[in-house]
Every structure is written in structure tokens, then in C-alpha cells.
mmCIF file of C-alpha atoms in Angstrom:
data_model
loop_
_atom_site.group_PDB
_atom_site.id
_atom_site.type_symbol
_atom_site.label_atom_id
_atom_site.label_comp_id
_atom_site.label_asym_id
_atom_site.label_seq_id
_atom_site.Cartn_x
_atom_site.Cartn_y
_atom_site.Cartn_z
ATOM 1 C CA UNK A 1 16.547 70.245 3.846
ATOM 2 C CA UNK A 2 14.523 73.228 2.547
ATOM 3 C CA UNK A 3 14.583 76.519 4.340
ATOM 4 C CA UNK A 4 11.453 78.592 4.844
ATOM 5 C CA UNK A 5 12.873 81.454 2.811
ATOM 6 C CA UNK A 6 13.353 79.081 -0.128
ATOM 7 C CA UNK A 7 9.740 77.931 0.203
ATOM 8 C CA UNK A 8 8.306 81.455 0.162
ATOM 9 C CA UNK A 9 10.588 82.421 -2.739
ATOM 10 C CA UNK A 10 9.488 79.380 -4.701
ATOM 11 C CA UNK A 11 5.844 80.162 -3.979
ATOM 12 C CA UNK A 12 6.291 83.755 -5.126
ATOM 13 C CA UNK A 13 7.874 82.560 -8.384
ATOM 14 C CA UNK A 14 5.094 80.033 -8.942
ATOM 15 C CA UNK A 15 2.382 82.573 -8.201
ATOM 16 C CA UNK A 16 3.877 84.885 -10.831
ATOM 17 C CA UNK A 17 4.037 82.083 -13.380
ATOM 18 C CA UNK A 18 0.421 81.068 -12.840
ATOM 19 C CA UNK A 19 -0.713 84.669 -12.650
ATOM 20 C CA UNK A 20 0.755 85.620 -16.011
ATOM 21 C CA UNK A 21 -0.521 82.440 -17.684
ATOM 22 C CA UNK A 22 -4.048 83.641 -16.921
ATOM 23 C CA UNK A 23 -3.352 87.369 -17.274
ATOM 24 C CA UNK A 24 -2.426 86.942 -20.926
ATOM 25 C CA UNK A 25 -5.663 85.191 -21.811
ATOM 26 C CA UNK A 26 -7.869 88.237 -21.266
ATOM 27 C CA UNK A 27 -8.111 91.049 -23.768
ATOM 28 C CA UNK A 28 -9.251 94.212 -22.033
ATOM 29 C CA UNK A 29 -11.282 96.893 -23.818
ATOM 30 C CA UNK A 30 -9.876 99.973 -22.092
ATOM 31 C CA UNK A 31 -6.652 100.136 -24.206
ATOM 32 C CA UNK A 32 -8.875 100.552 -27.282
ATOM 33 C CA UNK A 33 -10.596 103.570 -25.757
ATOM 34 C CA UNK A 34 -7.885 105.197 -23.653
ATOM 35 C CA UNK A 35 -4.478 106.404 -24.620
ATOM 36 C CA UNK A 36 -2.331 104.251 -22.328
ATOM 37 C CA UNK A 37 0.754 105.886 -20.849
ATOM 38 C CA UNK A 38 3.312 105.070 -18.195
ATOM 39 C CA UNK A 39 3.360 107.227 -15.081
ATOM 40 C CA UNK A 40 6.543 107.544 -13.084
ATOM 41 C CA UNK A 41 5.526 109.612 -10.064
ATOM 42 C CA UNK A 42 2.588 109.858 -7.703
ATOM 43 C CA UNK A 43 0.598 111.954 -10.174
ATOM 44 C CA UNK A 44 0.628 113.663 -13.540
ATOM 45 C CA UNK A 45 -0.892 116.996 -14.431
ATOM 46 C CA UNK A 46 -1.528 118.790 -17.682
ATOM 47 C CA UNK A 47 -2.473 122.354 -18.422
ATOM 48 C CA UNK A 48 -5.311 122.211 -20.922
ATOM 49 C CA UNK A 49 -5.514 124.409 -23.971
ATOM 50 C CA UNK A 50 -2.295 126.336 -23.811
ATOM 51 C CA UNK A 51 -1.787 127.960 -27.138
ATOM 52 C CA UNK A 52 -2.028 130.739 -29.606
ATOM 53 C CA UNK A 53 -4.640 131.808 -32.106
ATOM 54 C CA UNK A 54 -4.381 131.845 -35.894
ATOM 55 C CA UNK A 55 -1.803 133.954 -37.659
ATOM 56 C CA UNK A 56 -3.092 137.313 -38.810
ATOM 57 C CA UNK A 57 -2.479 138.825 -42.213
ATOM 58 C CA UNK A 58 0.072 141.628 -42.013
ATOM 59 C CA UNK A 59 -0.009 144.466 -44.514
ATOM 60 C CA UNK A 60 3.251 145.582 -46.037
ATOM 61 C CA UNK A 61 5.231 147.654 -43.574
ATOM 62 C CA UNK A 62 2.928 146.965 -40.630
ATOM 63 C CA UNK A 63 4.077 145.539 -37.293
ATOM 64 C CA UNK A 64 3.486 141.938 -36.322
ATOM 65 C CA UNK A 65 0.484 141.715 -34.005
ATOM 66 C CA UNK A 66 1.353 140.009 -30.738
ATOM 67 C CA UNK A 67 -0.982 137.231 -29.570
ATOM 68 C CA UNK A 68 -1.699 136.326 -25.970
ATOM 69 C CA UNK A 69 -0.680 132.909 -24.798
ATOM 70 C CA UNK A 70 -3.784 131.371 -23.301
ATOM 71 C CA UNK A 71 -3.469 129.057 -20.343
ATOM 72 C CA UNK A 72 -6.469 126.842 -19.667
ATOM 73 C CA UNK A 73 -7.402 124.825 -16.583
ATOM 74 C CA UNK A 74 -5.277 122.036 -15.124
ATOM 75 C CA UNK A 75 -6.170 118.345 -15.276
ATOM 76 C CA UNK A 76 -4.647 115.999 -12.697
ATOM 77 C CA UNK A 77 -4.324 112.202 -12.578
ATOM 78 C CA UNK A 78 -3.105 110.356 -9.523
ATOM 79 C CA UNK A 79 -1.752 106.830 -9.288
ATOM 80 C CA UNK A 80 -4.240 104.772 -7.292
ATOM 81 C CA UNK A 81 -3.270 101.583 -5.507
ATOM 82 C CA UNK A 82 -5.304 98.404 -5.835
ATOM 83 C CA UNK A 83 -4.476 95.373 -3.697
ATOM 84 C CA UNK A 84 -5.648 91.981 -2.513
ATOM 85 C CA UNK A 85 -4.307 89.245 -0.269
ATOM 86 C CA UNK A 86 -5.070 85.903 1.276
ATOM 87 C CA UNK A 87 -3.427 83.718 3.877
ATOM 88 C CA UNK A 88 -2.904 80.079 4.658
ATOM 89 C CA UNK A 89 -2.349 78.862 8.195
ATOM 90 C CA UNK A 90 0.948 77.234 8.976
ATOM 91 C CA UNK A 91 -0.898 73.962 9.615
ATOM 92 C CA UNK A 92 -2.548 74.081 6.169
ATOM 93 C CA UNK A 93 0.803 74.512 4.497
ATOM 94 C CA UNK A 94 2.486 71.785 6.587
ATOM 95 C CA UNK A 95 -0.330 69.254 6.255
ATOM 96 C CA UNK A 96 -1.351 69.727 2.638
ATOM 97 C CA UNK A 97 0.371 67.641 -0.010
ATOM 98 C CA UNK A 98 2.569 69.656 -2.343
ATOM 99 C CA UNK A 99 0.208 68.873 -5.251
ATOM 100 C CA UNK A 100 -2.794 70.134 -3.341
ATOM 101 C CA UNK A 101 -0.951 73.274 -2.272
ATOM 102 C CA UNK A 102 0.175 73.846 -5.850
ATOM 103 C CA UNK A 103 -3.371 73.508 -7.149
ATOM 104 C CA UNK A 104 -4.762 75.817 -4.508
ATOM 105 C CA UNK A 105 -2.218 78.535 -5.208
ATOM 106 C CA UNK A 106 -2.476 78.046 -8.956
ATOM 107 C CA UNK A 107 -6.208 78.756 -8.744
ATOM 108 C CA UNK A 108 -5.686 81.815 -6.594
ATOM 109 C CA UNK A 109 -3.012 83.226 -8.889
ATOM 110 C CA UNK A 110 -5.166 82.542 -11.956
ATOM 111 C CA UNK A 111 -8.045 84.300 -10.208
ATOM 112 C CA UNK A 112 -5.840 87.313 -9.628
ATOM 113 C CA UNK A 113 -4.941 87.243 -13.309
ATOM 114 C CA UNK A 114 -8.595 87.733 -14.136
ATOM 115 C CA UNK A 115 -9.245 90.192 -11.333
ATOM 116 C CA UNK A 116 -6.441 92.577 -12.234
ATOM 117 C CA UNK A 117 -7.944 92.936 -15.704
ATOM 118 C CA UNK A 118 -11.507 93.249 -14.468
ATOM 119 C CA UNK A 119 -10.458 95.797 -11.823
ATOM 120 C CA UNK A 120 -8.828 97.922 -14.521
ATOM 121 C CA UNK A 121 -11.822 97.506 -16.796
ATOM 122 C CA UNK A 122 -14.264 98.535 -14.060
ATOM 123 C CA UNK A 123 -12.113 101.498 -13.144
ATOM 124 C CA UNK A 124 -11.706 102.601 -16.767
ATOM 125 C CA UNK A 125 -15.474 102.304 -17.283
ATOM 126 C CA UNK A 126 -16.219 104.612 -14.337
ATOM 127 C CA UNK A 127 -15.907 107.875 -16.323
ATOM 128 C CA UNK A 128 -18.594 106.487 -18.618
ATOM 129 C CA UNK A 129 -20.766 105.024 -15.862
ATOM 130 C CA UNK A 130 -20.510 108.042 -13.549
ATOM 131 C CA UNK A 131 -19.549 110.752 -16.023
ATOM 132 C CA UNK A 132 -23.039 112.221 -16.115
ATOM 133 C CA UNK A 133 -23.412 112.560 -12.348
ATOM 134 C CA UNK A 134 -24.299 116.158 -11.593
ATOM 135 C CA UNK A 135 -22.650 115.851 -8.172
ATOM 136 C CA UNK A 136 -19.437 114.438 -9.679
ATOM 137 C CA UNK A 137 -17.650 111.241 -8.700
ATOM 138 C CA UNK A 138 -14.493 110.185 -6.884
ATOM 139 C CA UNK A 139 -12.987 108.747 -10.084
ATOM 140 C CA UNK A 140 -12.473 112.344 -11.252
ATOM 141 C CA UNK A 141 -11.069 113.554 -7.934
ATOM 142 C CA UNK A 142 -7.317 113.203 -8.160
ATOM 143 C CA UNK A 143 -6.342 115.045 -5.022
ATOM 144 C CA UNK A 144 -3.634 113.402 -2.911
ATOM 145 C CA UNK A 145 -3.748 115.055 0.483
ATOM 146 C CA UNK A 146 -0.556 116.957 1.124
ATOM 147 C CA UNK A 147 0.841 116.170 -2.329
ATOM 148 C CA UNK A 148 -1.393 117.583 -5.044
ATOM 149 C CA UNK A 149 -4.789 119.250 -5.114
ATOM 150 C CA UNK A 150 -7.120 118.599 -7.989
ATOM 151 C CA UNK A 151 -8.695 122.037 -8.527
ATOM 152 C CA UNK A 152 -11.856 120.592 -10.085
ATOM 153 C CA UNK A 153 -12.519 118.079 -7.289
ATOM 154 C CA UNK A 154 -15.045 115.413 -8.248
ATOM 155 C CA UNK A 155 -15.522 116.873 -11.733
ATOM 156 C CA UNK A 156 -13.327 117.027 -14.812
ATOM 157 C CA UNK A 157 -11.012 119.972 -15.397
ATOM 158 C CA UNK A 158 -13.880 122.241 -16.525
ATOM 159 C CA UNK A 159 -15.488 121.925 -13.098
ATOM 160 C CA UNK A 160 -18.439 120.112 -14.698
ATOM 161 C CA UNK A 161 -19.406 116.459 -15.117
ATOM 162 C CA UNK A 162 -17.489 114.698 -17.915
ATOM 163 C CA UNK A 163 -20.809 114.517 -19.782
ATOM 164 C CA UNK A 164 -22.468 117.865 -19.181
ATOM 165 C CA UNK A 165 -26.122 118.418 -20.012
ATOM 166 C CA UNK A 166 -27.348 121.584 -21.659
ATOM 167 C CA UNK A 167 -27.979 124.057 -18.859
ATOM 168 C CA UNK A 168 -24.908 122.802 -16.985
ATOM 169 C CA UNK A 169 -22.429 123.518 -19.743
ATOM 170 C CA UNK A 170 -18.675 123.260 -19.977
ATOM 171 C CA UNK A 171 -17.212 126.738 -20.199
ATOM 172 C CA UNK A 172 -14.148 127.133 -22.414
ATOM 173 C CA UNK A 173 -11.361 129.594 -21.655
ATOM 174 C CA UNK A 174 -12.838 132.084 -24.135
ATOM 175 C CA UNK A 175 -16.192 131.969 -22.323
ATOM 176 C CA UNK A 176 -17.993 129.833 -24.916
ATOM 177 C CA UNK A 177 -20.291 127.177 -23.504
ATOM 178 C CA UNK A 178 -20.810 123.634 -24.714
ATOM 179 C CA UNK A 179 -22.568 120.454 -23.657
ATOM 180 C CA UNK A 180 -21.831 116.821 -24.525
ATOM 181 C CA UNK A 181 -24.600 114.861 -22.799
ATOM 182 C CA UNK A 182 -27.469 114.598 -25.230
ATOM 183 C CA UNK A 183 -30.098 113.658 -22.662
ATOM 184 C CA UNK A 184 -32.895 111.229 -23.408
ATOM 185 C CA UNK A 185 -31.964 109.853 -26.814
ATOM 186 C CA UNK A 186 -32.308 106.201 -27.726
ATOM 187 C CA UNK A 187 -29.732 104.621 -30.008
ATOM 188 C CA UNK A 188 -31.042 105.083 -33.552
ATOM 189 C CA UNK A 189 -29.637 106.157 -36.882
ATOM 190 C CA UNK A 190 -31.055 109.661 -36.581
ATOM 191 C CA UNK A 191 -29.826 110.100 -33.020
ATOM 192 C CA UNK A 192 -26.395 108.768 -33.951
ATOM 193 C CA UNK A 193 -26.198 111.499 -36.584
ATOM 194 C CA UNK A 194 -27.184 114.061 -33.933
ATOM 195 C CA UNK A 195 -24.374 112.767 -31.707
ATOM 196 C CA UNK A 196 -21.895 112.776 -34.584
ATOM 197 C CA UNK A 197 -22.727 116.383 -35.445
ATOM 198 C CA UNK A 198 -22.515 117.406 -31.803
ATOM 199 C CA UNK A 199 -18.851 116.364 -31.817
ATOM 200 C CA UNK A 200 -17.867 117.219 -35.390
ATOM 201 C CA UNK A 201 -19.879 120.408 -35.934
ATOM 202 C CA UNK A 202 -20.837 121.985 -32.575
ATOM 203 C CA UNK A 203 -18.081 121.013 -30.153
ATOM 204 C CA UNK A 204 -15.153 121.091 -32.570
ATOM 205 C CA UNK A 205 -13.689 124.187 -30.981
ATOM 206 C CA UNK A 206 -10.562 124.548 -28.876
ATOM 207 C CA UNK A 207 -10.284 126.506 -25.621
ATOM 208 C CA UNK A 208 -9.978 129.739 -27.622
ATOM 209 C CA UNK A 209 -13.090 128.978 -29.656
ATOM 210 C CA UNK A 210 -11.078 128.235 -32.804
ATOM 211 C CA UNK A 211 -12.257 125.438 -35.055
ATOM 212 C CA UNK A 212 -10.461 122.107 -34.761
ATOM 213 C CA UNK A 213 -10.845 118.849 -36.651
ATOM 214 C CA UNK A 214 -12.607 116.312 -34.443
ATOM 215 C CA UNK A 215 -14.259 113.238 -35.889
ATOM 216 C CA UNK A 216 -15.692 110.416 -33.796
ATOM 217 C CA UNK A 217 -14.774 106.888 -34.815
ATOM 218 C CA UNK A 218 -16.276 104.637 -32.139
ATOM 219 C CA UNK A 219 -19.661 103.868 -30.667
ATOM 220 C CA UNK A 220 -19.288 102.518 -27.140
ATOM 221 C CA UNK A 221 -22.241 100.408 -26.107
ATOM 222 C CA UNK A 222 -23.352 98.000 -23.400
ATOM 223 C CA UNK A 223 -24.180 94.424 -24.426
ATOM 224 C CA UNK A 224 -27.904 95.196 -24.570
ATOM 225 C CA UNK A 225 -27.421 97.517 -27.553
ATOM 226 C CA UNK A 226 -25.292 95.080 -29.577
ATOM 227 C CA UNK A 227 -27.949 94.229 -32.161
ATOM 228 C CA UNK A 228 -29.315 97.769 -32.379
ATOM 229 C CA UNK A 229 -25.793 99.011 -33.135
ATOM 230 C CA UNK A 230 -25.226 96.303 -35.753
ATOM 231 C CA UNK A 231 -28.526 97.107 -37.470
ATOM 232 C CA UNK A 232 -27.771 100.820 -37.580
ATOM 233 C CA UNK A 233 -24.172 100.524 -38.677
ATOM 234 C CA UNK A 234 -24.206 97.496 -40.963
ATOM 235 C CA UNK A 235 -27.474 97.678 -42.935
ATOM 236 C CA UNK A 236 -27.088 98.623 -46.589
ATOM 237 C CA UNK A 237 -30.468 100.359 -46.626
ATOM 238 C CA UNK A 238 -32.048 102.606 -44.017
ATOM 239 C CA UNK A 239 -33.437 100.350 -41.271
ATOM 240 C CA UNK A 240 -37.195 100.711 -40.731
ATOM 241 C CA UNK A 241 -37.767 102.727 -43.901
ATOM 242 C CA UNK A 242 -40.066 101.732 -46.742
ATOM 243 C CA UNK A 243 -38.307 103.663 -49.483
ATOM 244 C CA UNK A 244 -35.059 101.719 -49.857
ATOM 245 C CA UNK A 245 -33.112 104.818 -48.870
ATOM 246 C CA UNK A 246 -29.377 104.371 -48.611
ATOM 247 C CA UNK A 247 -28.127 103.940 -45.041
ATOM 248 C CA UNK A 248 -25.767 106.911 -44.926
ATOM 249 C CA UNK A 249 -24.274 105.947 -41.587
ATOM 250 C CA UNK A 250 -23.292 102.418 -42.599
ATOM 251 C CA UNK A 251 -19.774 101.904 -41.282
ATOM 252 C CA UNK A 252 -19.621 105.514 -40.062
ATOM 253 C CA UNK A 253 -18.079 104.428 -36.748
ATOM 254 C CA UNK A 254 -16.991 101.124 -35.207
ATOM 255 C CA UNK A 255 -19.033 99.687 -32.370
ATOM 256 C CA UNK A 256 -17.135 98.696 -29.227
ATOM 257 C CA UNK A 257 -19.145 96.583 -26.846
ATOM 258 C CA UNK A 258 -18.069 96.977 -23.243
ATOM 259 C CA UNK A 259 -19.413 94.607 -20.632
ATOM 260 C CA UNK A 260 -18.471 96.985 -17.837
ATOM 261 C CA UNK A 261 -20.950 99.686 -18.835
ATOM 262 C CA UNK A 262 -23.682 99.634 -16.223
ATOM 263 C CA UNK A 263 -26.319 101.737 -17.970
ATOM 264 C CA UNK A 264 -28.255 99.198 -20.020
ATOM 265 C CA UNK A 265 -29.467 101.719 -22.622
ATOM 266 C CA UNK A 266 -26.851 104.477 -22.351
ATOM 267 C CA UNK A 267 -24.462 104.901 -25.279
ATOM 268 C CA UNK A 268 -21.387 106.941 -26.121
ATOM 269 C CA UNK A 269 -19.814 108.267 -29.271
ATOM 270 C CA UNK A 270 -16.223 109.351 -29.391
ATOM 271 C CA UNK A 271 -12.755 109.163 -30.828
ATOM 272 C CA UNK A 272 -10.569 106.325 -29.648
ATOM 273 C CA UNK A 273 -7.551 107.191 -27.556
ATOM 274 C CA UNK A 274 -8.513 110.858 -27.584
ATOM 275 C CA UNK A 275 -9.283 112.930 -24.501
ATOM 276 C CA UNK A 276 -8.827 110.007 -22.118
ATOM 277 C CA UNK A 277 -5.531 108.825 -20.668
ATOM 278 C CA UNK A 278 -5.040 105.633 -18.681
ATOM 279 C CA UNK A 279 -1.857 105.711 -16.640
ATOM 280 C CA UNK A 280 -0.055 102.483 -15.795
ATOM 281 C CA UNK A 281 2.022 103.211 -12.717
ATOM 282 C CA UNK A 282 3.055 99.818 -11.337
ATOM 283 C CA UNK A 283 2.634 96.356 -12.846
ATOM 284 C CA UNK A 284 1.171 93.764 -10.450
ATOM 285 C CA UNK A 285 3.641 92.787 -7.726
ATOM 286 C CA UNK A 286 3.045 89.482 -5.951
ATOM 287 C CA UNK A 287 4.600 88.651 -2.610
ATOM 288 C CA UNK A 288 4.474 85.524 -0.472
ATOM 289 C CA UNK A 289 5.779 85.604 3.089
ATOM 290 C CA UNK A 290 5.289 84.168 6.581
ATOM 291 C CA UNK A 291 4.158 86.327 9.454
ATOM 292 C CA UNK A 292 6.452 85.676 12.415
ATOM 293 C CA UNK A 293 3.765 86.081 15.091
ATOM 294 C CA UNK A 294 0.762 84.239 13.667
ATOM 295 C CA UNK A 295 2.918 81.926 11.518
ATOM 296 C CA UNK A 296 0.383 82.381 8.748
ATOM 297 C CA UNK A 297 1.600 82.446 5.149
ATOM 298 C CA UNK A 298 0.385 85.535 3.309
ATOM 299 C CA UNK A 299 0.177 86.140 -0.419
ATOM 300 C CA UNK A 300 -0.385 89.723 -1.550
ATOM 301 C CA UNK A 301 -0.827 91.475 -4.864
ATOM 302 C CA UNK A 302 -0.424 95.164 -5.452
ATOM 303 C CA UNK A 303 -0.766 97.277 -8.570
ATOM 304 C CA UNK A 304 -1.131 100.993 -9.311
ATOM 305 C CA UNK A 305 -2.846 102.877 -12.093
ATOM 306 C CA UNK A 306 -4.933 105.996 -12.691
ATOM 307 C CA UNK A 307 -6.749 107.966 -15.352
ATOM 308 C CA UNK A 308 -7.417 111.467 -16.602
ATOM 309 C CA UNK A 309 -9.965 113.186 -18.815
ATOM 310 C CA UNK A 310 -7.944 115.812 -20.651
ATOM 311 C CA UNK A 311 -10.423 116.713 -23.385
ATOM 312 C CA UNK A 312 -14.182 116.187 -23.165
ATOM 313 C CA UNK A 313 -14.720 117.420 -26.741
ATOM 314 C CA UNK A 314 -14.005 114.016 -28.263
ATOM 315 C CA UNK A 315 -16.927 112.388 -26.457
ATOM 316 C CA UNK A 316 -20.683 112.605 -26.184
ATOM 317 C CA UNK A 317 -23.110 110.490 -24.196
ATOM 318 C CA UNK A 318 -26.802 109.792 -24.535
ATOM 319 C CA UNK A 319 -29.343 108.481 -22.105
ATOM 320 C CA UNK A 320 -27.030 108.227 -19.109
ATOM 321 C CA UNK A 321 -27.807 108.653 -15.426
ATOM 322 C CA UNK A 322 -27.183 111.925 -13.652
ATOM 323 C CA UNK A 323 -27.224 110.396 -10.146
ATOM 324 C CA UNK B 1 -47.869 132.629 -7.448
ATOM 325 C CA UNK B 2 -47.650 129.116 -6.006
ATOM 326 C CA UNK B 3 -47.083 126.304 -8.495
ATOM 327 C CA UNK B 4 -50.119 124.247 -9.261
ATOM 328 C CA UNK B 5 -49.409 120.527 -9.425
ATOM 329 C CA UNK B 6 -51.722 118.003 -11.007
ATOM 330 C CA UNK B 7 -51.368 114.287 -11.630
ATOM 331 C CA UNK B 8 -51.976 113.005 -15.124
ATOM 332 C CA UNK B 9 -52.352 109.489 -16.392
ATOM 333 C CA UNK B 10 -51.373 108.955 -19.995
ATOM 334 C CA UNK B 11 -52.283 106.434 -22.635
ATOM 335 C CA UNK B 12 -49.060 104.547 -22.076
ATOM 336 C CA UNK B 13 -49.524 102.408 -19.000
ATOM 337 C CA UNK B 14 -45.845 102.446 -18.101
ATOM 338 C CA UNK B 15 -45.577 106.215 -18.108
ATOM 339 C CA UNK B 16 -46.333 108.297 -15.066
ATOM 340 C CA UNK B 17 -46.240 112.061 -15.265
ATOM 341 C CA UNK B 18 -46.179 114.760 -12.665
ATOM 342 C CA UNK B 19 -47.082 117.973 -14.327
ATOM 343 C CA UNK B 20 -46.365 121.344 -12.865
ATOM 344 C CA UNK B 21 -45.922 124.626 -14.575
ATOM 345 C CA UNK B 22 -42.258 124.181 -15.244
ATOM 346 C CA UNK B 23 -41.232 120.583 -14.508
ATOM 347 C CA UNK B 24 -42.230 117.090 -15.560
ATOM 348 C CA UNK B 25 -41.058 113.675 -14.423
ATOM 349 C CA UNK B 26 -41.584 110.665 -16.649
ATOM 350 C CA UNK B 27 -40.723 106.996 -16.548
ATOM 351 C CA UNK B 28 -39.391 105.303 -19.657
ATOM 352 C CA UNK B 29 -37.124 106.377 -22.495
ATOM 353 C CA UNK B 30 -39.736 106.644 -25.238
ATOM 354 C CA UNK B 31 -41.792 109.215 -23.356
ATOM 355 C CA UNK B 32 -38.657 111.028 -22.201
ATOM 356 C CA UNK B 33 -37.406 111.213 -25.760
ATOM 357 C CA UNK B 34 -40.749 112.605 -26.939
ATOM 358 C CA UNK B 35 -40.667 115.314 -24.270
ATOM 359 C CA UNK B 36 -37.066 116.260 -25.027
ATOM 360 C CA UNK B 37 -37.783 116.525 -28.741
ATOM 361 C CA UNK B 38 -40.705 118.809 -27.968
ATOM 362 C CA UNK B 39 -38.367 121.243 -26.256
ATOM 363 C CA UNK B 40 -38.169 120.155 -22.622
ATOM 364 C CA UNK B 41 -34.719 120.141 -21.041
ATOM 365 C CA UNK B 42 -33.499 117.083 -19.146
ATOM 366 C CA UNK B 43 -32.198 117.966 -15.686
ATOM 367 C CA UNK B 44 -32.138 114.579 -13.952
ATOM 368 C CA UNK B 45 -32.094 110.935 -14.961
ATOM 369 C CA UNK B 46 -31.648 108.057 -12.574
ATOM 370 C CA UNK B 47 -32.410 104.391 -12.316
ATOM 371 C CA UNK B 48 -35.249 103.363 -10.008
ATOM 372 C CA UNK B 49 -36.667 99.904 -9.310
ATOM 373 C CA UNK B 50 -39.407 100.759 -11.827
ATOM 374 C CA UNK B 51 -36.954 101.814 -14.542
ATOM 375 C CA UNK B 52 -35.208 105.015 -15.563
ATOM 376 C CA UNK B 53 -36.893 108.146 -14.321
ATOM 377 C CA UNK B 54 -36.385 111.406 -16.198
ATOM 378 C CA UNK B 55 -37.019 114.894 -14.880
ATOM 379 C CA UNK B 56 -37.439 117.772 -17.304
ATOM 380 C CA UNK B 57 -37.608 121.517 -17.048
ATOM 381 C CA UNK B 58 -39.551 123.686 -19.412
ATOM 382 C CA UNK B 59 -37.323 125.885 -21.532
ATOM 383 C CA UNK B 60 -38.665 129.256 -22.522
#
């Protein structure tokens, strides 16, 4: 004779098995773009741009000049909870054959395997899809009421959209202003060079305005720009030219196609795993239990993760929406 | 002085422009890109049922 607790335990074990069979089949894009870290608490916060300036030359016998330690703004990331559930009536469970029940639950667990990945992908794509919004977006707001307050609210730590247009610039701690949304620029070789120089020549300054080495390595594109990107980055000679000029941007950066980008002609240039952190807080937890009042059998899944933009300088965007 | 607004139709059938003294709104990336490269500053871009609409401000 089988006890109910054994049945729910067995179902939980099976759901895990089927879940992970499917979970492993999908290769997400976000770990290529984000630095993935483990989070242990409810949130993580970083003070941006703490540091000192260059050393100064000291003449013989002179005193050492003291520098001021500069403390920049604070970036916060909270662990967000994502869940789903379904139930089966007691009668369904009692009347269904064990094979049929197995198949039904196998399909559900496999579906969760896909959905956990796609939920993370959609979430990780939000800073790109909503990063140009001039009114900000909830994905950047990491306030947990009563626990931690995100000082920049629905914006990144600069108090501006992740991708700030000229005229709505990021302001560094030294007062310098920068922008990293290039506006209405189609994806072309010339415009890719403009974007590259924006990162490597204009925005390569730290919070104190000192020069830093920043080089983009990835072009993030929606599926609709796949062939444009290949033409620009893989042609030996300059595409569209009649003079057989060398294509100087061949292989300059690697294209990463991301199905979760919603702007059909928006594109992004940046450095992989720089300036963006994806926090894994809790791996998916599956539970299967019977409610004592309704007698329904419930299966639930719960997982927690979050993200943070801790340096906008590694990224530029072109032709993205502002609302 | 009150802004004078006039409606223009352009050669490109897909492009609609509202021209004031300091702001322009256009539909379509090619026209938006042309405006930006001629010195106008993008202040708004959003998707509409007709396509992406771009609003520019004149920069002095």
C-alpha cells in the first residue's frame, strides 16, 4: 500500500528529473553578455567608481601629495522571485492511469524547463529593450520596501536611462557628461565605427575623468539584422563600394543574435561580461503537494534571480525606443 | 513669439514631417538618420502602428 506522502515525494522527484532533462537542452544567451554571479542575500549593492587618481611626480625633497578618495554613486540589485504552478484534481489523479499521469507531468516539467530559461532570457534582455526609456523602467528599480532603497529608482546608478541620449547625459563624479545612445543610426559599417569610437575613444573615462582601456567585442542584434551584421563583419572588401577598398571592420567584433530583443532594427555594441551582472539567487525549486481542503494536487516552481548595471561605459545602443 | 507650425509632404511617401521652428517628427529610419546627420538631436523614438516615429529638436 502506497501512502500519499510517498506519492507526492515520487512526483516531486520525477518532476525534477524531467525538468532537468529539458533544462539542459537550451543554451541561453544571457551568460555570454552578463557576468553571472551568485547572490546570497536579498540584494547586492556596489559603490561605483571608488578610487584614486594617477600618481604625481614628486621632486626631490618634496612632500607626497595626498589624493582624495572619490566615492561614486551606488548601484543596487535585488533578488526577484519568479514562480508558476498548476494543479490536478484528486479525481484526475485517482482516475488517470499511471502512464497517462506520468506523460502529463513529464510534459509540464519539460515545459517549465523551457520557461525558466526563456524567463531569464526575457528578463536579461529588458535592460536592452527598455534601457533607452526616458522615464526609466522597473527592471532598473531594485528597491525592496523596508529592506533597501535604490537611490536611482527606475534608472541606472547615474540617475539616467541605461542608454542615455545626448542632451540627457550621464554625469560622472567629476562632472563630465557622456551619452551612449547614438540615436537614429542604422546598422552599417560606418555607423559601427561611430559606435566603436564612442566606447573606445569618447566614453573611455572613469568616474574621475581619467582614461581607461575599454574596447567593445560584441555586436548584439535582433534576428532581423543577422544578414546585415554578417555582411558588415565578414566581407573581405568594403560592402557597397566600387573601389575594392579593404573592409577594415572585418572581424572587429563578434555578432551575438538574441531572439529576445524586441526592437527589430535596434542594435548594441559592447564588451561581453562587462558592466552588467546577472545574479543567480536560487535555482528552480519544484514542489508537489496535496491541499488538505480542496484535495487538489499542486505542483509549484520557484526561482530567484536579479541583475545590475554597474558600468554603462561598456555599452552603446543605436536606434532604440525611448518610450 | 508663438511657434508657427506647417505641414510638409516630402518626396518619400512613407515619411511624414511636422515642421516647427525647433522640432520635427518623422516616420522611418532613413529620414531620421538623414535629419540626425544634418545636426538635429533625437529626443524621442517610439514604435507606432505605422512604424518607428522619431522626434528631433534643433540644436543651435
